[in-house]
Amino acid sequence: MESKSLAALAVVLITAAAFAAVHFWSARPHSVRAPDPVEEAAHARTSAPAPDGAGVPEPSPGPPTTTGPGGHIVVDVSGKVRRPGIHQLPSGARVADALRAAGGARPGVDLAGLNRARVLMDGEQIVVGAPPGLPATSGTGGDAAGGSGSPTTGPVSLNRATVEQLDTLPGVGPVLAQHIIDYRTQHGGFRSVDELREVNGIGDRRFADLQPLVGP
């Protein structure tokens, strides 16, 4: 056989052997790593729905409610005390606490008409040393001389009436009503109707109109 034929045959054999080797290598079995069972279990826990709503967090309760704005009340302590005026006290305070906030009663004042253990309400007025027969306290609505905005059934008490009640009197507006309250606070109340002349803004003519409509 000639040398060219032998060379061609050798090339064919080498090519066939290489092709067979590549085919054998690609066809051999490969090892496959099994999936991690822990990961599958974790996936099952996150994807599976909880039966009967189990595992659903309940909403947290809101902030606790308070019994009043800031937990305080405002009262008006007038009459025969050392520091009459408006005082802010904690909710649940009693009449005795209001007296302490006003510096205490003046010497010689009879406190027999005051229930110092009573719990106060917001907007309440406490008159210390009120004349006999008159209540020492009044609520926010002013129940002694008629409700706010309603007609009175008798003389308006200068020692108990609120600004709203005094405003219903002829010729008395909110400003003059406040002057009457200020005078009452500074002087420990009205001992007679004639003291109304000393209030800023009340002249002889206005006093004559108010005299039959008011009382101490």
mmCIF file of C-alpha atoms in Angstrom:
data_model
loop_
_atom_site.group_PDB
_atom_site.id
_atom_site.type_symbol
_atom_site.label_atom_id
_atom_site.label_comp_id
_atom_site.label_asym_id
_atom_site.label_seq_id
_atom_site.Cartn_x
_atom_site.Cartn_y
_atom_site.Cartn_z
ATOM 1 C CA MET A 1 0.000 0.000 0.000
ATOM 2 C CA GLU A 2 1.355 3.401 -0.852
ATOM 3 C CA SER A 3 2.434 5.855 1.743
ATOM 4 C CA LYS A 4 -0.317 8.386 0.856
ATOM 5 C CA SER A 5 -2.970 5.759 1.313
ATOM 6 C CA LEU A 6 -1.519 4.794 4.671
ATOM 7 C CA ALA A 7 -1.417 8.419 5.778
ATOM 8 C CA ALA A 8 -5.052 8.981 4.776
ATOM 9 C CA LEU A 9 -6.134 5.827 6.587
ATOM 10 C CA ALA A 10 -4.303 6.917 9.721
ATOM 11 C CA VAL A 11 -6.068 10.294 9.676
ATOM 12 C CA VAL A 12 -9.455 8.612 9.336
ATOM 13 C CA LEU A 13 -8.711 6.242 12.238
ATOM 14 C CA ILE A 14 -7.518 9.074 14.479
ATOM 15 C CA THR A 15 -10.649 11.145 13.682
ATOM 16 C CA ALA A 16 -12.913 8.195 14.388
ATOM 17 C CA ALA A 17 -11.157 7.469 17.667
ATOM 18 C CA ALA A 18 -11.481 11.117 18.759
ATOM 19 C CA PHE A 19 -15.194 11.205 17.865
ATOM 20 C CA ALA A 20 -15.783 7.981 19.781
ATOM 21 C CA ALA A 21 -13.982 9.346 22.837
ATOM 22 C CA VAL A 22 -16.019 12.570 22.824
ATOM 23 C CA HIS A 23 -19.287 10.662 22.435
ATOM 24 C CA PHE A 24 -18.374 8.284 25.259
ATOM 25 C CA TRP A 25 -17.470 11.170 27.607
ATOM 26 C CA SER A 26 -20.662 13.089 26.970
ATOM 27 C CA ALA A 27 -22.834 10.011 27.331
ATOM 28 C CA ARG A 28 -21.464 8.895 30.696
ATOM 29 C CA PRO A 29 -23.791 9.325 33.756
ATOM 30 C CA HIS A 30 -23.397 12.437 35.992
ATOM 31 C CA SER A 31 -24.135 12.612 39.756
ATOM 32 C CA VAL A 32 -26.950 15.024 40.711
ATOM 33 C CA ARG A 33 -27.088 16.630 44.200
ATOM 34 C CA ALA A 34 -30.395 16.050 45.976
ATOM 35 C CA PRO A 35 -32.259 19.235 47.182
ATOM 36 C CA ASP A 36 -31.838 20.208 50.799
ATOM 37 C CA PRO A 37 -34.924 18.996 52.741
ATOM 38 C CA VAL A 38 -34.610 21.864 55.250
ATOM 39 C CA GLU A 39 -35.049 24.479 52.541
ATOM 40 C CA GLU A 40 -38.087 22.650 51.159
ATOM 41 C CA ALA A 41 -39.658 22.527 54.625
ATOM 42 C CA ALA A 42 -39.029 26.246 55.135
ATOM 43 C CA HIS A 43 -40.611 27.006 51.768
ATOM 44 C CA ALA A 44 -43.628 24.900 52.709
ATOM 45 C CA ARG A 45 -44.056 26.852 55.977
ATOM 46 C CA THR A 46 -44.000 30.228 54.261
ATOM 47 C CA SER A 47 -46.271 29.271 51.391
ATOM 48 C CA ALA A 48 -48.887 27.120 53.140
ATOM 49 C CA PRO A 49 -51.889 29.086 54.570
ATOM 50 C CA ALA A 50 -52.404 28.913 58.313
ATOM 51 C CA PRO A 51 -55.566 26.963 59.234
ATOM 52 C CA ASP A 52 -58.419 28.821 60.986
ATOM 53 C CA GLY A 53 -56.440 32.066 61.070
ATOM 54 C CA ALA A 54 -53.762 30.586 63.358
ATOM 55 C CA GLY A 55 -50.554 32.574 63.459
ATOM 56 C CA VAL A 56 -52.213 35.860 62.410
ATOM 57 C CA PRO A 57 -51.079 38.569 64.893
ATOM 58 C CA GLU A 58 -53.833 40.402 66.683
ATOM 59 C CA PRO A 59 -53.898 44.209 66.468
ATOM 60 C CA SER A 60 -52.255 45.901 69.406
ATOM 61 C CA PRO A 61 -54.490 48.028 71.613
ATOM 62 C CA GLY A 62 -54.355 51.790 71.165
ATOM 63 C CA PRO A 63 -52.993 54.229 73.710
ATOM 64 C CA PRO A 64 -54.901 54.483 76.985
ATOM 65 C CA THR A 65 -57.552 57.153 77.063
ATOM 66 C CA THR A 66 -57.438 59.975 79.528
ATOM 67 C CA THR A 67 -60.345 61.323 81.617
ATOM 68 C CA GLY A 68 -59.794 64.908 80.615
ATOM 69 C CA PRO A 69 -57.598 67.326 78.692
ATOM 70 C CA GLY A 70 -54.194 66.959 80.245
ATOM 71 C CA GLY A 71 -55.713 65.311 83.334
ATOM 72 C CA HIS A 72 -56.443 68.702 84.949
ATOM 73 C CA ILE A 73 -59.471 70.769 85.941
ATOM 74 C CA VAL A 74 -59.853 74.543 86.288
ATOM 75 C CA VAL A 75 -61.824 76.041 89.184
ATOM 76 C CA ASP A 76 -62.608 79.579 90.335
ATOM 77 C CA VAL A 77 -61.919 80.140 94.022
ATOM 78 C CA SER A 78 -63.369 83.441 95.202
ATOM 79 C CA GLY A 79 -64.396 85.027 98.456
ATOM 80 C CA LYS A 80 -62.361 85.290 101.600
ATOM 81 C CA VAL A 81 -59.158 83.526 100.582
ATOM 82 C CA ARG A 82 -55.603 84.826 100.336
ATOM 83 C CA ARG A 83 -55.204 84.270 96.573
ATOM 84 C CA PRO A 84 -58.625 84.344 94.884
ATOM 85 C CA GLY A 85 -58.824 83.586 91.185
ATOM 86 C CA ILE A 86 -58.573 80.788 88.645
ATOM 87 C CA HIS A 87 -56.569 77.736 89.710
ATOM 88 C CA GLN A 88 -55.618 74.574 87.828
ATOM 89 C CA LEU A 89 -55.773 71.330 89.789
ATOM 90 C CA PRO A 90 -55.297 67.652 88.906
ATOM 91 C CA SER A 91 -58.391 65.640 88.075
ATOM 92 C CA GLY A 92 -59.950 64.183 91.208
ATOM 93 C CA ALA A 93 -58.938 67.152 93.364
ATOM 94 C CA ARG A 94 -61.189 68.086 96.271
ATOM 95 C CA VAL A 95 -62.407 71.337 97.777
ATOM 96 C CA ALA A 96 -59.588 71.196 100.328
ATOM 97 C CA ASP A 97 -57.055 71.129 97.468
ATOM 98 C CA ALA A 98 -58.645 74.216 95.922
ATOM 99 C CA LEU A 99 -58.429 76.049 99.249
ATOM 100 C CA ARG A 100 -54.724 75.211 99.514
ATOM 101 C CA ALA A 101 -54.140 76.417 95.944
ATOM 102 C CA ALA A 102 -55.802 79.727 96.869
ATOM 103 C CA GLY A 103 -53.527 80.166 99.878
ATOM 104 C CA GLY A 104 -56.128 79.104 102.439
ATOM 105 C CA ALA A 105 -59.015 80.998 103.981
ATOM 106 C CA ARG A 106 -58.497 84.336 105.662
ATOM 107 C CA PRO A 107 -58.297 84.361 109.470
ATOM 108 C CA GLY A 108 -61.645 84.065 111.195
ATOM 109 C CA VAL A 109 -63.551 82.767 108.148
ATOM 110 C CA ASP A 110 -66.143 80.121 108.994
ATOM 111 C CA LEU A 111 -65.734 77.062 106.720
ATOM 112 C CA ALA A 112 -68.670 75.145 108.172
ATOM 113 C CA GLY A 113 -70.637 75.534 104.945
ATOM 114 C CA LEU A 114 -67.908 73.952 102.818
ATOM 115 C CA ASN A 115 -67.654 70.222 102.254
ATOM 116 C CA ARG A 116 -63.867 70.114 101.928
ATOM 117 C CA ALA A 117 -63.908 66.397 101.064
ATOM 118 C CA ARG A 118 -66.090 66.814 97.953
ATOM 119 C CA VAL A 119 -64.544 66.042 94.552
ATOM 120 C CA LEU A 120 -64.424 69.074 92.259
ATOM 121 C CA MET A 121 -65.698 69.392 88.687
ATOM 122 C CA ASP A 122 -64.083 71.286 85.836
ATOM 123 C CA GLY A 123 -65.314 74.900 85.631
ATOM 124 C CA GLU A 124 -66.688 74.952 89.174
ATOM 125 C CA GLN A 125 -66.745 78.050 91.368
ATOM 126 C CA ILE A 126 -66.079 77.960 95.107
ATOM 127 C CA VAL A 127 -67.115 80.976 97.182
ATOM 128 C CA VAL A 128 -65.391 80.995 100.558
ATOM 129 C CA GLY A 129 -67.177 82.818 103.360
ATOM 130 C CA ALA A 130 -70.460 83.177 101.462
ATOM 131 C CA PRO A 131 -73.344 84.809 103.369
ATOM 132 C CA PRO A 132 -75.543 82.381 105.343
ATOM 133 C CA GLY A 133 -78.201 80.665 103.263
ATOM 134 C CA LEU A 134 -76.209 80.837 100.032
ATOM 135 C CA PRO A 135 -74.420 77.769 98.639
ATOM 136 C CA ALA A 136 -70.655 77.985 98.764
ATOM 137 C CA THR A 137 -70.166 76.309 95.396
ATOM 138 C CA SER A 138 -71.786 76.408 91.975
ATOM 139 C CA GLY A 139 -71.356 74.162 88.969
ATOM 140 C CA THR A 140 -70.443 75.005 85.404
ATOM 141 C CA GLY A 141 -74.067 75.495 84.392
ATOM 142 C CA GLY A 142 -74.932 77.962 87.160
ATOM 143 C CA ASP A 143 -78.036 76.292 88.531
ATOM 144 C CA ALA A 144 -78.708 78.854 91.247
ATOM 145 C CA ALA A 145 -79.838 81.771 89.080
ATOM 146 C CA GLY A 146 -81.153 79.955 86.040
ATOM 147 C CA GLY A 147 -79.331 78.129 83.295
ATOM 148 C CA SER A 148 -77.104 79.891 80.787
ATOM 149 C CA GLY A 149 -79.163 81.685 78.177
ATOM 150 C CA SER A 150 -82.481 80.964 79.957
ATOM 151 C CA PRO A 151 -84.627 83.601 81.636
ATOM 152 C CA THR A 152 -84.194 83.911 85.377
ATOM 153 C CA THR A 153 -87.061 83.329 87.772
ATOM 154 C CA GLY A 154 -85.846 85.741 90.455
ATOM 155 C CA PRO A 155 -83.136 88.234 91.329
ATOM 156 C CA VAL A 156 -79.721 87.318 89.952
ATOM 157 C CA SER A 157 -77.239 86.680 92.742
ATOM 158 C CA LEU A 158 -74.146 88.842 92.371
ATOM 159 C CA ASN A 159 -72.200 86.342 94.469
ATOM 160 C CA ARG A 160 -73.165 83.240 92.466
ATOM 161 C CA ALA A 161 -74.009 84.283 88.921
ATOM 162 C CA THR A 162 -71.725 83.395 86.046
ATOM 163 C CA VAL A 163 -70.643 85.730 83.263
ATOM 164 C CA GLU A 164 -73.328 84.248 81.009
ATOM 165 C CA GLN A 165 -76.072 84.868 83.568
ATOM 166 C CA LEU A 166 -74.975 88.448 84.246
ATOM 167 C CA ASP A 167 -74.903 89.019 80.490
ATOM 168 C CA THR A 168 -78.678 88.460 80.380
ATOM 169 C CA LEU A 169 -79.294 91.563 82.526
ATOM 170 C CA PRO A 170 -80.306 94.761 80.698
ATOM 171 C CA GLY A 171 -77.344 96.959 79.788
ATOM 172 C CA VAL A 172 -74.785 94.327 80.906
ATOM 173 C CA GLY A 173 -72.557 92.833 78.221
ATOM 174 C CA PRO A 174 -69.742 90.295 78.492
ATOM 175 C CA VAL A 175 -67.165 92.959 79.417
ATOM 176 C CA LEU A 176 -69.218 94.503 82.215
ATOM 177 C CA ALA A 177 -70.213 91.030 83.441
ATOM 178 C CA GLN A 178 -66.525 90.170 83.754
ATOM 179 C CA HIS A 179 -65.923 93.400 85.701
ATOM 180 C CA ILE A 180 -68.608 92.304 88.177
ATOM 181 C CA ILE A 181 -66.946 88.886 88.543
ATOM 182 C CA ASP A 182 -63.533 90.537 89.051
ATOM 183 C CA TYR A 183 -64.884 92.837 91.746
ATOM 184 C CA ARG A 184 -66.527 89.893 93.488
ATOM 185 C CA THR A 185 -63.267 87.937 93.409
ATOM 186 C CA GLN A 186 -61.122 90.797 94.694
ATOM 187 C CA HIS A 187 -63.439 91.832 97.532
ATOM 188 C CA GLY A 188 -64.680 88.450 98.697
ATOM 189 C CA GLY A 189 -68.193 88.872 97.345
ATOM 190 C CA PHE A 190 -70.961 91.490 97.486
ATOM 191 C CA ARG A 191 -72.339 92.267 100.925
ATOM 192 C CA SER A 192 -75.090 94.474 99.485
ATOM 193 C CA VAL A 193 -76.450 95.520 96.106
ATOM 194 C CA ASP A 194 -75.160 99.070 96.702
ATOM 195 C CA GLU A 195 -71.600 97.793 96.185
ATOM 196 C CA LEU A 196 -72.512 97.373 92.525
ATOM 197 C CA ARG A 197 -71.935 101.145 92.171
ATOM 198 C CA GLU A 198 -68.219 100.559 92.764
ATOM 199 C CA VAL A 199 -67.863 98.246 89.752
ATOM 200 C CA ASN A 200 -66.066 99.836 86.843
ATOM 201 C CA GLY A 201 -68.587 100.757 84.123
ATOM 202 C CA ILE A 202 -71.740 101.005 86.276
ATOM 203 C CA GLY A 203 -73.108 104.518 86.675
ATOM 204 C CA ASP A 204 -76.135 105.813 88.494
ATOM 205 C CA ARG A 205 -78.539 105.215 85.598
ATOM 206 C CA ARG A 206 -77.392 101.656 84.977
ATOM 207 C CA PHE A 207 -77.425 100.927 88.702
ATOM 208 C CA ALA A 208 -81.036 102.107 88.884
ATOM 209 C CA ASP A 209 -81.947 99.651 86.119
ATOM 210 C CA LEU A 210 -80.127 96.743 87.746
ATOM 211 C CA GLN A 211 -81.045 97.317 91.406
ATOM 212 C CA PRO A 212 -84.449 95.586 91.314
ATOM 213 C CA LEU A 213 -83.073 92.673 89.261
ATOM 214 C CA VAL A 214 -80.095 91.602 91.390
ATOM 215 C CA GLY A 215 -79.328 90.559 94.935
ATOM 216 C CA PRO A 216 -76.168 89.842 96.977
#
